[in-house]
Coordinates of C-alpha atoms in Angstrom, one line a residue:
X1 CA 0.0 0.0 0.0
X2 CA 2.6 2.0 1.2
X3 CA 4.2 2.2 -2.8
X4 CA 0.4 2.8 -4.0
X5 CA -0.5 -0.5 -4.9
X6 CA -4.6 -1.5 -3.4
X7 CA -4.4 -4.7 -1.4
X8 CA -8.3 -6.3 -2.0
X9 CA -9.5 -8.9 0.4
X10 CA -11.7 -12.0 -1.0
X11 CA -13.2 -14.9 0.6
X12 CA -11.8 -18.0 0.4
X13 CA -13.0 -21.2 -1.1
X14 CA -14.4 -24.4 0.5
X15 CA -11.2 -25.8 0.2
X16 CA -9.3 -23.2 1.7
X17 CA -7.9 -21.8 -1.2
X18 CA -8.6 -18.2 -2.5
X19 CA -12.0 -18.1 -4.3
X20 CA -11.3 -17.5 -7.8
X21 CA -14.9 -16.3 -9.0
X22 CA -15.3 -14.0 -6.0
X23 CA -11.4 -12.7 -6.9
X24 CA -12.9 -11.7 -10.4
X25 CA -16.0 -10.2 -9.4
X26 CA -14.0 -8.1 -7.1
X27 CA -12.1 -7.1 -9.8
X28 CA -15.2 -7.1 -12.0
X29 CA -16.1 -4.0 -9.4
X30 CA -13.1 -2.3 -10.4
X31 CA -13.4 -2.1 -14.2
X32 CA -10.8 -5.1 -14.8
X33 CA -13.3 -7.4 -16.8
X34 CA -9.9 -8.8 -19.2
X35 CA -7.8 -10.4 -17.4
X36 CA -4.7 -12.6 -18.2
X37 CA -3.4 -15.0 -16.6
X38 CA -0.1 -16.8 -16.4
X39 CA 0.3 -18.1 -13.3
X40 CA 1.6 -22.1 -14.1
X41 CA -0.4 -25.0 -13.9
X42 CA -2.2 -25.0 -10.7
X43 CA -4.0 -21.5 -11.4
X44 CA -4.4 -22.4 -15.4
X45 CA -6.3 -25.9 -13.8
X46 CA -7.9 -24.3 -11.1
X47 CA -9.7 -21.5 -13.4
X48 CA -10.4 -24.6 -15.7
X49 CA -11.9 -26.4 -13.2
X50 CA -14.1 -23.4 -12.0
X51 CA -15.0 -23.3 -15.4
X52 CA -13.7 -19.2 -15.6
X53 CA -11.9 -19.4 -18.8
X54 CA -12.7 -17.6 -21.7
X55 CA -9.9 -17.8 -24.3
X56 CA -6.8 -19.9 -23.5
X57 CA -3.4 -20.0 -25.3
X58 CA -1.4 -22.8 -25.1
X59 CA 2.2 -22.9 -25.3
X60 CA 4.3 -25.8 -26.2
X61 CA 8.0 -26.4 -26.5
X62 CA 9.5 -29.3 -29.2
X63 CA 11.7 -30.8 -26.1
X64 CA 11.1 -31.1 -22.4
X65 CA 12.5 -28.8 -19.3
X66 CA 13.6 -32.2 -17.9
X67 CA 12.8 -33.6 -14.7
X68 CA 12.3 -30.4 -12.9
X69 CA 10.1 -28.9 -15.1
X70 CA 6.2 -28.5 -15.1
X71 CA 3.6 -29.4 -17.1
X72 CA 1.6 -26.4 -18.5
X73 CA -1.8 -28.3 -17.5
X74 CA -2.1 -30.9 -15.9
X75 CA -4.7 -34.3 -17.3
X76 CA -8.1 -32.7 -16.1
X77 CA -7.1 -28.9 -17.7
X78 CA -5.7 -30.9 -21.3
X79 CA -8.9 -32.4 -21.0
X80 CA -11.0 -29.4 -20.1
X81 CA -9.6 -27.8 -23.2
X82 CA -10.2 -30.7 -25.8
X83 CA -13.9 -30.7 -24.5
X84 CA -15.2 -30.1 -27.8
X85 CA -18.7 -29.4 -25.6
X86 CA -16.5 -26.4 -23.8
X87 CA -14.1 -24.7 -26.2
X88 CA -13.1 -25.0 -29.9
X89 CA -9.6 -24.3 -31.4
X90 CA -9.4 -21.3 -33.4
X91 CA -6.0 -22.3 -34.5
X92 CA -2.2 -23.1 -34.2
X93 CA 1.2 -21.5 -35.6
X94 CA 4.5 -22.0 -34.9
X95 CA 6.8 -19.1 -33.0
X96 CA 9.8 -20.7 -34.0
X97 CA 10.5 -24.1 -32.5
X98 CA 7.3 -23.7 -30.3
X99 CA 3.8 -23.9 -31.1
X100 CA 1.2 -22.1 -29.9
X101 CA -2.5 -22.8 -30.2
X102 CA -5.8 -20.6 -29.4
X103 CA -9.2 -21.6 -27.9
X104 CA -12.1 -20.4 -27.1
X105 CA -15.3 -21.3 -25.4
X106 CA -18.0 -22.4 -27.3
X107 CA -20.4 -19.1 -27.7
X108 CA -17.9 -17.0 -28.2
X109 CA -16.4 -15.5 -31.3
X110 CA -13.0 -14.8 -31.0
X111 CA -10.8 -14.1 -28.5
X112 CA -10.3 -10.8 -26.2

């Protein structure tokens, strides 16, 4: 607060985590209503899983980080996003060696 920054307070979840929707309504109230996200693979599966995603871009590499890296999402978010019920691929391209590929949710048009 003190470098002018506004700390907002929001409920937590049943499981004791921060509750996501509540987190964007709050910040619904404060004319943030696009918001990106790249927090790793527990807030990309969590938002999946509370069924708040919009538009999603997923990156991929040709080769692994090794052993200590992380998956981008894990089996429940890859499968959230192939849900051809839930969101629809608007496409892939390459940015050099990685790939990068666009979805949306169903009802929507395009991405924000």
């Amino acid at each position: 607060e003190a470098a002018g920054v506004e700390i907002l307070r929001v409920e937590e979840g049943a499981d004791g985590r921060l509750d996501l929707a509540a987190a964007l309504r709050t910040l619904a109230t404060r004319g943030l209503t696009r918001i990106f996200c790249e927090g790793g693979p527990r807030l990309a599966a969590a938002l999946l899983a509370a069924d708040l995603v919009d538009d999603a871009i997923l990156l991929t590499a040709p080769r692994s980080l090794g052993a200590a890296g992380l998956p981008a999402l894990d089996a429940p978010g890859a499968a959230a996003l192939a849900d051809v019920r839930r969101f629809v691929p608007l496409g892939a391209e390459s940015w050099g060696a990685d790939r990068a590929e666009v979805f949306t949710r169903i009802g929507r048009c395009s991405p924000a």
